[in-house]
Tab-separated table of C-alpha atoms in Angstrom:
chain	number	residue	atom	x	y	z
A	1	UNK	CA	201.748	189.134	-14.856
A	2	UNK	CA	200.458	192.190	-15.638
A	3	UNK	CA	197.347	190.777	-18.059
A	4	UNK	CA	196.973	188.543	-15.338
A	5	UNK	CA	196.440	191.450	-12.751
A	6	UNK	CA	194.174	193.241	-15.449
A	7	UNK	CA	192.360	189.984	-16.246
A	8	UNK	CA	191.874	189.322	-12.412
A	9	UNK	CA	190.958	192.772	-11.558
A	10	UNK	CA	188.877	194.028	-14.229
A	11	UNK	CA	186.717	191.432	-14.652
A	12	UNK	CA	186.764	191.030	-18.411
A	13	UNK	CA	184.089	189.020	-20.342
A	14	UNK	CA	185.631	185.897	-20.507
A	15	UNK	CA	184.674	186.157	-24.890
A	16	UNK	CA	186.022	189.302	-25.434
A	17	UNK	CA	189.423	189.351	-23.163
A	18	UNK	CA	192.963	189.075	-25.184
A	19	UNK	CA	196.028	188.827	-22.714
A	20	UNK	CA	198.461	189.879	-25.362
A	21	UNK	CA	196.686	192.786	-26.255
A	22	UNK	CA	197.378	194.138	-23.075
A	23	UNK	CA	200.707	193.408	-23.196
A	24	UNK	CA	201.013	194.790	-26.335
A	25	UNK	CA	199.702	197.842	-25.635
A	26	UNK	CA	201.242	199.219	-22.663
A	27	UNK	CA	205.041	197.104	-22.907
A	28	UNK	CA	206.573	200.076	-24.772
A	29	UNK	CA	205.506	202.534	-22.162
A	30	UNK	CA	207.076	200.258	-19.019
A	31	UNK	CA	210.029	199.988	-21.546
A	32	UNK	CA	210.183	203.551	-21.878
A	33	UNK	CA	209.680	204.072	-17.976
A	34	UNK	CA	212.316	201.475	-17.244
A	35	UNK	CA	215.244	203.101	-19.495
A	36	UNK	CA	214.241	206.120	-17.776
A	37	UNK	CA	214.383	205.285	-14.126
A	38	UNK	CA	217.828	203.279	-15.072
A	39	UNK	CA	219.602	206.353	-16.638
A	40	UNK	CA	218.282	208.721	-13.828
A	41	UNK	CA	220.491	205.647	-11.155
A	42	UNK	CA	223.046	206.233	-13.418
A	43	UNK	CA	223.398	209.718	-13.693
A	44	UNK	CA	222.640	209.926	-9.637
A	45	UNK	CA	225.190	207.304	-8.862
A	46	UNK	CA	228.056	209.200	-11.722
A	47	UNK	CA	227.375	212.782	-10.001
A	48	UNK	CA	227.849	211.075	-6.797
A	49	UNK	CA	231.514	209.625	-7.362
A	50	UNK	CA	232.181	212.832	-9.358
A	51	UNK	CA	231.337	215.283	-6.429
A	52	UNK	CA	233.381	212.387	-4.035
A	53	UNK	CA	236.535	212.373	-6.547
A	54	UNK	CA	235.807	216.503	-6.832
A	55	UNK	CA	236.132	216.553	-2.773
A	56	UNK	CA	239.157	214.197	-2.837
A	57	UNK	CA	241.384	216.093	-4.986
A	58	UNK	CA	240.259	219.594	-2.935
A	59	UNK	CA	241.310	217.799	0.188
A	60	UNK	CA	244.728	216.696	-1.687
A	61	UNK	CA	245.089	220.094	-2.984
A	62	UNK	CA	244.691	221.568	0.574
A	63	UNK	CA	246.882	219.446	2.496
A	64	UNK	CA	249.580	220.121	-0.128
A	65	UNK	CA	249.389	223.715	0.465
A	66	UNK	CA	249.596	223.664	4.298
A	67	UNK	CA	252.487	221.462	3.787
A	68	UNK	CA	254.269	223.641	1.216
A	69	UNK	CA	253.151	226.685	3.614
A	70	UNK	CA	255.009	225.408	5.935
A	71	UNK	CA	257.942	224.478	4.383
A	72	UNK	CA	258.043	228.127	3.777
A	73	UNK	CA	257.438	229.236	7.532
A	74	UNK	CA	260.682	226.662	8.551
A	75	UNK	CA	263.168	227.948	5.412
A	76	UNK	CA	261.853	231.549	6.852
A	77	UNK	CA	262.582	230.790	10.027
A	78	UNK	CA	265.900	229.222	8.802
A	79	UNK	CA	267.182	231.858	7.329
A	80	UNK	CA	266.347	234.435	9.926
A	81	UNK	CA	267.906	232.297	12.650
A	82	UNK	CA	271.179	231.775	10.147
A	83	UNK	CA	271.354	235.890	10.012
A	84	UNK	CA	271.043	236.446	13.300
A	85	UNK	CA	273.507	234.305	14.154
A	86	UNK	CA	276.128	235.953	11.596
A	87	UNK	CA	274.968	239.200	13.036
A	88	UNK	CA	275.628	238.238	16.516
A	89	UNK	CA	279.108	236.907	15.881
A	90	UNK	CA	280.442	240.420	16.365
A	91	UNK	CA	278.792	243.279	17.408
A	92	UNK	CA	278.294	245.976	14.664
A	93	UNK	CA	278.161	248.879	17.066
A	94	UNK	CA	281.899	248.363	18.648
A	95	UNK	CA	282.763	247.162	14.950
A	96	UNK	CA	281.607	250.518	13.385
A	97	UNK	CA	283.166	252.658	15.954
A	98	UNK	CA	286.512	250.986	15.489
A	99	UNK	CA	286.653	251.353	11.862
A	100	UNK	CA	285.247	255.412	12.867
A	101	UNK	CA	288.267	255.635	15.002
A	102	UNK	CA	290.699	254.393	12.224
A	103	UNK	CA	289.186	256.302	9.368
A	104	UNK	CA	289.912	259.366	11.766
A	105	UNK	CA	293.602	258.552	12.790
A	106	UNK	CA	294.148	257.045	9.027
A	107	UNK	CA	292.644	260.572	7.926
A	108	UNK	CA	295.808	262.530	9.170
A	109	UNK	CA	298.268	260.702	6.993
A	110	UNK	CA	296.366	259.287	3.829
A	111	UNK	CA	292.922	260.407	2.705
A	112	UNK	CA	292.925	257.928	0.457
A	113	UNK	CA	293.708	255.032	2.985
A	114	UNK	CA	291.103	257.102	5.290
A	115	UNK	CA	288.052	257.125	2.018
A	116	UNK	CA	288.842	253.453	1.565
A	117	UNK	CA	288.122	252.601	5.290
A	118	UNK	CA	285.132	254.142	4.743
A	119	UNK	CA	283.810	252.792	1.903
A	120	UNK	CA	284.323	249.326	3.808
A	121	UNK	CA	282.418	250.511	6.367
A	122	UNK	CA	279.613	251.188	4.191
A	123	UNK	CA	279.807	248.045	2.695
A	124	UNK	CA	279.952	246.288	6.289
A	125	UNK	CA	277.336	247.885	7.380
A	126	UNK	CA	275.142	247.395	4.314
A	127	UNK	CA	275.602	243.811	4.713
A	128	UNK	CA	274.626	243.819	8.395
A	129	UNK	CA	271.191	245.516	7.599
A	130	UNK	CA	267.985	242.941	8.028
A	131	UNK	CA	266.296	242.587	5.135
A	132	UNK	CA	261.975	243.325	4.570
A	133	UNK	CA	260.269	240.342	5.632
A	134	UNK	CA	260.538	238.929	2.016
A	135	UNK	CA	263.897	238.542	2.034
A	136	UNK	CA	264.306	241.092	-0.008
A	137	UNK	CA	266.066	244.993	-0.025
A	138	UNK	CA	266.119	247.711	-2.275
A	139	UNK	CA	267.916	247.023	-5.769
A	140	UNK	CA	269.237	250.541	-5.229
A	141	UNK	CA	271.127	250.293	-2.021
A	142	UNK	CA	272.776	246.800	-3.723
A	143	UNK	CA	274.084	249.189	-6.851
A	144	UNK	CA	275.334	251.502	-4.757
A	145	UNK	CA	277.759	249.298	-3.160
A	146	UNK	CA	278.901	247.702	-6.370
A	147	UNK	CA	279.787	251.313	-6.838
A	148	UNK	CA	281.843	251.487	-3.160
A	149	UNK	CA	283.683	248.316	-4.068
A	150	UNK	CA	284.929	249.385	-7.270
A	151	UNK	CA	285.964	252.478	-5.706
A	152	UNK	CA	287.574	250.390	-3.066
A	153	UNK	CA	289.536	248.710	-5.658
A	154	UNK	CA	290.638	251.041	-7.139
A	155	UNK	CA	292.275	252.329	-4.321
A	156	UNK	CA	294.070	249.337	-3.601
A	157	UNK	CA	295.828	248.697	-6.891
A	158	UNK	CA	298.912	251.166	-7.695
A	159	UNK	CA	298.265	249.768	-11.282
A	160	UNK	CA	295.410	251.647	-13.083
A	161	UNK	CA	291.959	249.460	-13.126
A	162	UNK	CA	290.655	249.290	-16.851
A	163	UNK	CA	286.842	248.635	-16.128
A	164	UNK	CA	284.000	249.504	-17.975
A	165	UNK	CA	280.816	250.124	-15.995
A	166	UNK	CA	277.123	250.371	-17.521
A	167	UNK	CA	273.780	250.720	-15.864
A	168	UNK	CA	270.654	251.378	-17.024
A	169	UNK	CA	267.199	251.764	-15.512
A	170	UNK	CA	264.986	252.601	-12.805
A	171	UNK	CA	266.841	250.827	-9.496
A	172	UNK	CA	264.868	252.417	-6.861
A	173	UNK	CA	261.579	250.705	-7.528
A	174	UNK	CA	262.411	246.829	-7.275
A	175	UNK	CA	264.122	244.449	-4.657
A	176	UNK	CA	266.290	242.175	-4.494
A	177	UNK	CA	267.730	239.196	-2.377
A	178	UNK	CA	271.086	240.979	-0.878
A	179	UNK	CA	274.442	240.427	-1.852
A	180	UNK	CA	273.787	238.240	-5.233
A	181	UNK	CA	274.929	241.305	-7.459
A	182	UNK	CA	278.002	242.533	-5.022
A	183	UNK	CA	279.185	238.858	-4.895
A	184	UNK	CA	279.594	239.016	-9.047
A	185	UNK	CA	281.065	242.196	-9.018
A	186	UNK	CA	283.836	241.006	-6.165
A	187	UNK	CA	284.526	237.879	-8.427
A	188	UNK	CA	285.366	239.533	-11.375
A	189	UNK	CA	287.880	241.697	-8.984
A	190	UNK	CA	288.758	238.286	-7.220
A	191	UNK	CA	289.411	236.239	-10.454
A	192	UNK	CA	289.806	238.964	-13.246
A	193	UNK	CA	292.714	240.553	-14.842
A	194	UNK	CA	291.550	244.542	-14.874
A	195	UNK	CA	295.405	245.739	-15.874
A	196	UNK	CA	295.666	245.284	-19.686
A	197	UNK	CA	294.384	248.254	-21.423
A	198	UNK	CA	293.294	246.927	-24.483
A	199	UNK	CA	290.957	243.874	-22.783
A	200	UNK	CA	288.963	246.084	-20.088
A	201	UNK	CA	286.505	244.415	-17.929
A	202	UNK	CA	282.813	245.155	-18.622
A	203	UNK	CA	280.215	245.147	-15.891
A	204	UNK	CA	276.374	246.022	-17.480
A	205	UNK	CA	273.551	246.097	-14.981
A	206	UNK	CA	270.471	247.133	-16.563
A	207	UNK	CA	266.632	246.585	-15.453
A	208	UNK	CA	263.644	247.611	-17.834
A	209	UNK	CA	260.066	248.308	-17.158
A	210	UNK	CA	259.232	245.264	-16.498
A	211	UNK	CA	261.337	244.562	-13.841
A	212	UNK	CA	263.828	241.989	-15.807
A	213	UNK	CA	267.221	242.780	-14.308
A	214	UNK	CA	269.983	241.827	-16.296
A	215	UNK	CA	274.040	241.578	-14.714
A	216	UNK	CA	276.917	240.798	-17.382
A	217	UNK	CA	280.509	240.810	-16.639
A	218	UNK	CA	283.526	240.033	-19.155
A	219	UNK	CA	286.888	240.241	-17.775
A	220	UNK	CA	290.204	238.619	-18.777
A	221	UNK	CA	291.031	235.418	-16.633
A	222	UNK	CA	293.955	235.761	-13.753
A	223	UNK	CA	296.472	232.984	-14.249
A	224	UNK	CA	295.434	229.611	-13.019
A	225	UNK	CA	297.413	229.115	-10.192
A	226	UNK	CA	296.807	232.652	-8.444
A	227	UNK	CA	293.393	231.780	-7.125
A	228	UNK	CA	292.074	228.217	-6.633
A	229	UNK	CA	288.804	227.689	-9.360
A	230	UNK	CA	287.364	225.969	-5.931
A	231	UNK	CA	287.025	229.151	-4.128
A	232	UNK	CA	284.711	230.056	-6.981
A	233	UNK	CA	282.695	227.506	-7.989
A	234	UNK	CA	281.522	227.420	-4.096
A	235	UNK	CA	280.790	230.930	-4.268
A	236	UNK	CA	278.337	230.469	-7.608
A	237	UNK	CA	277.283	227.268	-6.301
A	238	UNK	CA	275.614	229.447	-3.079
A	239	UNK	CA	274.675	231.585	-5.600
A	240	UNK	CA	272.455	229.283	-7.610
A	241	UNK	CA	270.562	227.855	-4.420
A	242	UNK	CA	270.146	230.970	-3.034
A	243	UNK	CA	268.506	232.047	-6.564
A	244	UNK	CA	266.335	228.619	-6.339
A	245	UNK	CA	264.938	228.907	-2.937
A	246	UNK	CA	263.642	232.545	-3.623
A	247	UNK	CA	263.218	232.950	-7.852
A	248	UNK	CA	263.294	229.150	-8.726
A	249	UNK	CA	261.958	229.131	-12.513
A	250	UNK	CA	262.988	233.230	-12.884
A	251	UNK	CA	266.545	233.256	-13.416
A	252	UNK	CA	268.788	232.350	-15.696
A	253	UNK	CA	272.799	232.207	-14.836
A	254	UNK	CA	275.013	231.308	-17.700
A	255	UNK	CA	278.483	231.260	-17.722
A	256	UNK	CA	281.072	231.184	-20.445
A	257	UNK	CA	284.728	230.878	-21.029
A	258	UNK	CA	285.713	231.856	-24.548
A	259	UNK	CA	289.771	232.120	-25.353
A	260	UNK	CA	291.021	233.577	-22.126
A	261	UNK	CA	288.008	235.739	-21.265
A	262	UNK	CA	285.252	234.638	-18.181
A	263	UNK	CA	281.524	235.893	-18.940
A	264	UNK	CA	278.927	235.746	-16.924
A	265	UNK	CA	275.280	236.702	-17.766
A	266	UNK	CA	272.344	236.753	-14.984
A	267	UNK	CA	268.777	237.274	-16.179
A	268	UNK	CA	266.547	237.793	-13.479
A	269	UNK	CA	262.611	238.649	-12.789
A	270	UNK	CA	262.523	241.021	-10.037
């Protein structure tokens, strides 16, 4: 077609005009200009369904995150709404001022009754206190009333308490979910044999620079039938989810029964 069109248009002398050398001579360069247009389509058609997919899996990505976000709003609003209810069920004011009024009578007759009312106060009223909007409180105020209960214990066994506390670390500078840590320390009272001299309980609560907190306990096991093993696997069992909703991958819990011993060790990033 194209010799034709040459042939037609340039008016060659009939003697001297070759079709095929016009064919000859410019076929590479359409072939050349052909494979060139055709990859161009290609590679405009490739970057098109690239940027489309690219803008698909943005659009995923954000709808996923509103949707995760708020998941978090609800389990935040949850959980608020779940402590205010607790908090509402009696009213810490007329609560505190009772137990004021009984320290003071108890006072007269047994400071040691009197310190012990106290220290539940202090506990009571720790675990009344809203935490940051986190979720979270000061690691310090938690270790100080792991401190209060085991003086509260103390108090209320006539047998000595063979316990062996360690801590380690700079508490004031990291948070914490409340009440994880107290809750292990009252179940080693709850379940634990702390009476035989020569098997003390050990309670280690250490947290290094880098904000790993680490909580062990070892304590002799009370007889089976004094305290139902339900009672306690409910109590880990809030544990864990608790742990999950708010650390999910940065924990570890593991628990252990060797001979007649219960040990409990909780890694956690802060």
């Amino acid at each position: 077609m194209k010799g034709l069109a040459d042939y037609s248009l340039g008016n060659p002398q009939p003697s001297q005009y070759n079709t095929f050398i016009f064919i000859h001579k410019f076929f590479p360069r359409n072939i050349a200009r052909a494979v060139y247009f055709t990859l161009l389509a290609i590679f405009y058609c490739s970057a098109k369904y690239a940027t489309q997919y690219k803008r698909q899996v943005l659009e995923a990505e954000k709808r996923q995150l509103l949707i995760e976000k708020d998941n978090a709003e609800l389990e935040t609003q949850l959980t608020r709404s779940r402590n205010a209810y607790l908090q509402q069920q009696i009213n810490p004011h007329m609560l505190f001022n009772a137990l004021n009024f009984v320290y003071n009578s108890t006072q007269k007759y047994s400071d040691d009754a009197a310190q012990c009312i106290w220290l539940l106060s202090e506990i009571m009223r720790f675990s009344l206190e809203e935490a940051d909007p986190d979720g979270k409180i000061k690691l310090g105020r938690e270790v100080e009333q792991i401190d209060n209960l085991i003086a509260i214990n103390r108090y209320r066994f006539k047998e000595p308490l063979h316990l062996n506390l360690q801590r380690a670390g700079d508490f004031a500078s990291y948070k914490i979910i409340p009440l994880i840590l107290l809750t292990l320390t009252e179940n080693v009272f709850k379940h634990g044999n702390l009476t035989e001299v020569n098997s003390p309980a050990v309670l280690k609560l250490t947290v290094d620079e880098n904000g790993l907190l680490t909580f062990y306990s070892r304590n002799l096991k009370k007889s089976k039938n004094e305290h139902p093993r339900m009672r306690k696997a409910v109590g880990l069992q809030n544990i864990r989810l608790r742990l999950d909703a708010l650390y999910k991958c940065n924990y570890q819990l593991q628990i252990d029964e060797p001979g007649g011993f219960y040990e409990l060790n909780l890694t956690l990033q802060l």
